[in-house]
Structure formats: C-alpha cells, structure tokens
Amino acid sequence: MNEEYEVLPLVKNSEEKRFELKVGEYTAFIDYKEHDKKIWLIHTEAPAELQGKGAATAVIEKTLAYLEENGYTLIPICPLVAAYLKRHPEWNRILDPSVKPH
C-alpha cells in the first residue's frame, strides 16, 4: 500500500453499504452486502483522479483487515477483490467456508 494511504481511515458507511477511503476530495470505495457475519464485496471503484495511484488496492487491503479484525468471513464477488486474493493467498484465511480459494 502506498504510504500516503496508510494513515487514512477506512469508513464503513452502513447507510450507503460501502467501505470508503477518502483521499483528498476523492473517495475510493467497495460496495458490500452483509448478513450475519458474512460480507459480500460486490464492486470496487476509484474515481478517475485516483486511478493508477493504488487507491483501489488500498481500499481493498484496508477492507480485508477490517473484516478480519471484526470477525467477518468474506465472499468476494468483485473481480478486483478476487484478483487481489489470487495475488495474496494469505487472505484466503478470511474466506467464507462456502468459497473455494483460487
């Protein structure tokens, strides 16, 4: 993760059902669905101004850490999240038992 993102707080916006990382005046986010202690990560988006700067990766990494710290299991629907998990199989530890690791 880029150093500039490490200090930025991840916000779980329950009203909008998304995890948000505010970078200056822009926000990268992941839409989610939640039931019991399962979270489906559906869609990751970074505004054009943040693309290519690691903001999407930062919001994914911070979200995965949040899920682990708060006892959630993950069901990755978002292709970006799935691709991240392929590159970082250590995060398979938080996958929901119904999901087969790639």
PDB file of C-alpha atoms in Angstrom:
ATOM      1  CA  MET A   1       0.000   0.000   0.000  1.00  0.00           C
ATOM      2  CA  ASN A   2       1.242   3.472  -0.832  1.00  0.00           C
ATOM      3  CA  GLU A   3       2.463   5.223   2.319  1.00  0.00           C
ATOM      4  CA  GLU A   4       0.115   8.159   1.804  1.00  0.00           C
ATOM      5  CA  TYR A   5      -2.876   5.812   2.206  1.00  0.00           C
ATOM      6  CA  GLU A   6      -1.664   4.019   5.340  1.00  0.00           C
ATOM      7  CA  VAL A   7      -2.728   6.835   7.663  1.00  0.00           C
ATOM      8  CA  LEU A   8      -6.136   7.365   6.037  1.00  0.00           C
ATOM      9  CA  PRO A   9      -9.067   5.838   7.917  1.00  0.00           C
ATOM     10  CA  LEU A  10     -11.358   3.282   6.324  1.00  0.00           C
ATOM     11  CA  VAL A  11     -15.012   4.183   6.835  1.00  0.00           C
ATOM     12  CA  LYS A  12     -17.734   1.552   6.892  1.00  0.00           C
ATOM     13  CA  ASN A  13     -20.637   3.571   5.537  1.00  0.00           C
ATOM     14  CA  SER A  14     -23.570   1.386   6.623  1.00  0.00           C
ATOM     15  CA  GLU A  15     -26.118   3.756   5.119  1.00  0.00           C
ATOM     16  CA  GLU A  16     -24.612   3.526   1.616  1.00  0.00           C
ATOM     17  CA  LYS A  17     -23.438  -0.074   2.157  1.00  0.00           C
ATOM     18  CA  ARG A  18     -19.861   0.608   1.174  1.00  0.00           C
ATOM     19  CA  PHE A  19     -16.371   0.796   2.614  1.00  0.00           C
ATOM     20  CA  GLU A  20     -14.810   4.159   1.823  1.00  0.00           C
ATOM     21  CA  LEU A  21     -11.298   5.559   1.687  1.00  0.00           C
ATOM     22  CA  LYS A  22     -11.281   9.329   1.288  1.00  0.00           C
ATOM     23  CA  VAL A  23      -8.167  10.618  -0.479  1.00  0.00           C
ATOM     24  CA  GLY A  24      -8.221  14.397  -0.522  1.00  0.00           C
ATOM     25  CA  GLU A  25     -11.520  15.338  -2.104  1.00  0.00           C
ATOM     26  CA  TYR A  26     -11.979  11.930  -3.801  1.00  0.00           C
ATOM     27  CA  THR A  27     -13.313   8.661  -2.434  1.00  0.00           C
ATOM     28  CA  ALA A  28     -12.405   5.103  -3.434  1.00  0.00           C
ATOM     29  CA  PHE A  29     -14.972   2.566  -2.266  1.00  0.00           C
ATOM     30  CA  ILE A  30     -16.185  -1.029  -2.225  1.00  0.00           C
ATOM     31  CA  ASP A  31     -19.897  -1.773  -2.285  1.00  0.00           C
ATOM     32  CA  TYR A  32     -20.891  -4.599   0.024  1.00  0.00           C
ATOM     33  CA  LYS A  33     -23.778  -6.722   1.202  1.00  0.00           C
ATOM     34  CA  GLU A  34     -23.815  -8.073   4.738  1.00  0.00           C
ATOM     35  CA  HIS A  35     -25.706 -10.847   6.517  1.00  0.00           C
ATOM     36  CA  ASP A  36     -24.812 -12.158   9.974  1.00  0.00           C
ATOM     37  CA  LYS A  37     -21.002 -12.148   9.951  1.00  0.00           C
ATOM     38  CA  LYS A  38     -20.644 -12.655   6.176  1.00  0.00           C
ATOM     39  CA  ILE A  39     -19.751  -9.826   3.825  1.00  0.00           C
ATOM     40  CA  TRP A  40     -20.029  -9.943   0.066  1.00  0.00           C
ATOM     41  CA  LEU A  41     -17.683  -7.442  -1.595  1.00  0.00           C
ATOM     42  CA  ILE A  42     -19.546  -6.577  -4.786  1.00  0.00           C
ATOM     43  CA  HIS A  43     -17.850  -3.699  -6.604  1.00  0.00           C
ATOM     44  CA  THR A  44     -14.676  -1.653  -6.131  1.00  0.00           C
ATOM     45  CA  GLU A  45     -14.355   1.793  -7.629  1.00  0.00           C
ATOM     46  CA  ALA A  46     -11.824   4.608  -7.611  1.00  0.00           C
ATOM     47  CA  PRO A  47     -12.550   7.924  -9.328  1.00  0.00           C
ATOM     48  CA  ALA A  48     -10.528   8.712 -12.446  1.00  0.00           C
ATOM     49  CA  GLU A  49      -8.393  11.142 -10.436  1.00  0.00           C
ATOM     50  CA  LEU A  50      -7.168   8.256  -8.240  1.00  0.00           C
ATOM     51  CA  GLN A  51      -6.813   5.533 -10.866  1.00  0.00           C
ATOM     52  CA  GLY A  52      -3.331   4.131 -11.254  1.00  0.00           C
ATOM     53  CA  LYS A  53      -2.302   5.528  -7.865  1.00  0.00           C
ATOM     54  CA  GLY A  54      -3.022   2.483  -5.703  1.00  0.00           C
ATOM     55  CA  ALA A  55      -6.235   3.776  -4.123  1.00  0.00           C
ATOM     56  CA  ALA A  56      -8.313   0.744  -5.141  1.00  0.00           C
ATOM     57  CA  THR A  57      -5.657  -1.593  -3.742  1.00  0.00           C
ATOM     58  CA  ALA A  58      -5.520   0.440  -0.533  1.00  0.00           C
ATOM     59  CA  VAL A  59      -9.283   0.284  -0.001  1.00  0.00           C
ATOM     60  CA  ILE A  60      -9.206  -3.488  -0.652  1.00  0.00           C
ATOM     61  CA  GLU A  61      -6.338  -4.046   1.806  1.00  0.00           C
ATOM     62  CA  LYS A  62      -7.939  -1.891   4.498  1.00  0.00           C
ATOM     63  CA  THR A  63     -11.314  -3.599   3.996  1.00  0.00           C
ATOM     64  CA  LEU A  64      -9.805  -7.093   4.292  1.00  0.00           C
ATOM     65  CA  ALA A  65      -8.030  -6.054   7.504  1.00  0.00           C
ATOM     66  CA  TYR A  66     -11.308  -4.630   8.842  1.00  0.00           C
ATOM     67  CA  LEU A  67     -13.150  -7.868   8.045  1.00  0.00           C
ATOM     68  CA  GLU A  68     -10.528  -9.952   9.810  1.00  0.00           C
ATOM     69  CA  GLU A  69     -10.352  -7.680  12.860  1.00  0.00           C
ATOM     70  CA  ASN A  70     -14.129  -7.748  13.212  1.00  0.00           C
ATOM     71  CA  GLY A  71     -14.663 -11.488  12.726  1.00  0.00           C
ATOM     72  CA  TYR A  72     -16.341 -11.406   9.308  1.00  0.00           C
ATOM     73  CA  THR A  73     -15.990 -14.008   6.596  1.00  0.00           C
ATOM     74  CA  LEU A  74     -15.616 -12.872   3.004  1.00  0.00           C
ATOM     75  CA  ILE A  75     -17.445 -13.784  -0.164  1.00  0.00           C
ATOM     76  CA  PRO A  76     -15.630 -11.955  -2.996  1.00  0.00           C
ATOM     77  CA  ILE A  77     -17.920 -11.071  -5.910  1.00  0.00           C
ATOM     78  CA  CYS A  78     -15.894  -8.110  -7.190  1.00  0.00           C
ATOM     79  CA  PRO A  79     -13.345  -9.117  -9.877  1.00  0.00           C
ATOM     80  CA  LEU A  80     -10.769  -6.680  -8.450  1.00  0.00           C
ATOM     81  CA  VAL A  81     -11.050  -8.234  -4.990  1.00  0.00           C
ATOM     82  CA  ALA A  82     -10.857 -11.750  -6.493  1.00  0.00           C
ATOM     83  CA  ALA A  83      -7.729 -10.765  -8.448  1.00  0.00           C
ATOM     84  CA  TYR A  84      -6.180  -9.292  -5.295  1.00  0.00           C
ATOM     85  CA  LEU A  85      -6.855 -12.550  -3.419  1.00  0.00           C
ATOM     86  CA  LYS A  86      -5.150 -14.545  -6.183  1.00  0.00           C
ATOM     87  CA  ARG A  87      -2.035 -12.407  -5.748  1.00  0.00           C
ATOM     88  CA  HIS A  88      -2.274 -12.525  -1.930  1.00  0.00           C
ATOM     89  CA  PRO A  89      -3.488 -16.023  -0.980  1.00  0.00           C
ATOM     90  CA  GLU A  90      -2.682 -15.347   2.687  1.00  0.00           C
ATOM     91  CA  TRP A  91      -6.064 -13.577   2.802  1.00  0.00           C
ATOM     92  CA  ASN A  92      -7.835 -16.868   1.996  1.00  0.00           C
ATOM     93  CA  ARG A  93      -7.931 -17.275   5.782  1.00  0.00           C
ATOM     94  CA  ILE A  94     -10.950 -14.945   5.936  1.00  0.00           C
ATOM     95  CA  LEU A  95     -12.873 -16.528   3.064  1.00  0.00           C
ATOM     96  CA  ASP A  96     -16.274 -17.921   3.961  1.00  0.00           C
ATOM     97  CA  PRO A  97     -16.203 -21.762   4.073  1.00  0.00           C
ATOM     98  CA  SER A  98     -18.631 -21.786   1.114  1.00  0.00           C
ATOM     99  CA  VAL A  99     -15.938 -20.168  -1.114  1.00  0.00           C
ATOM    100  CA  LYS A 100     -13.192 -22.197  -2.690  1.00  0.00           C
ATOM    101  CA  PRO A 101      -9.855 -20.358  -2.782  1.00  0.00           C
ATOM    102  CA  HIS A 102      -8.417 -19.771  -6.265  1.00  0.00           C
TER     103      HIS A 102
END
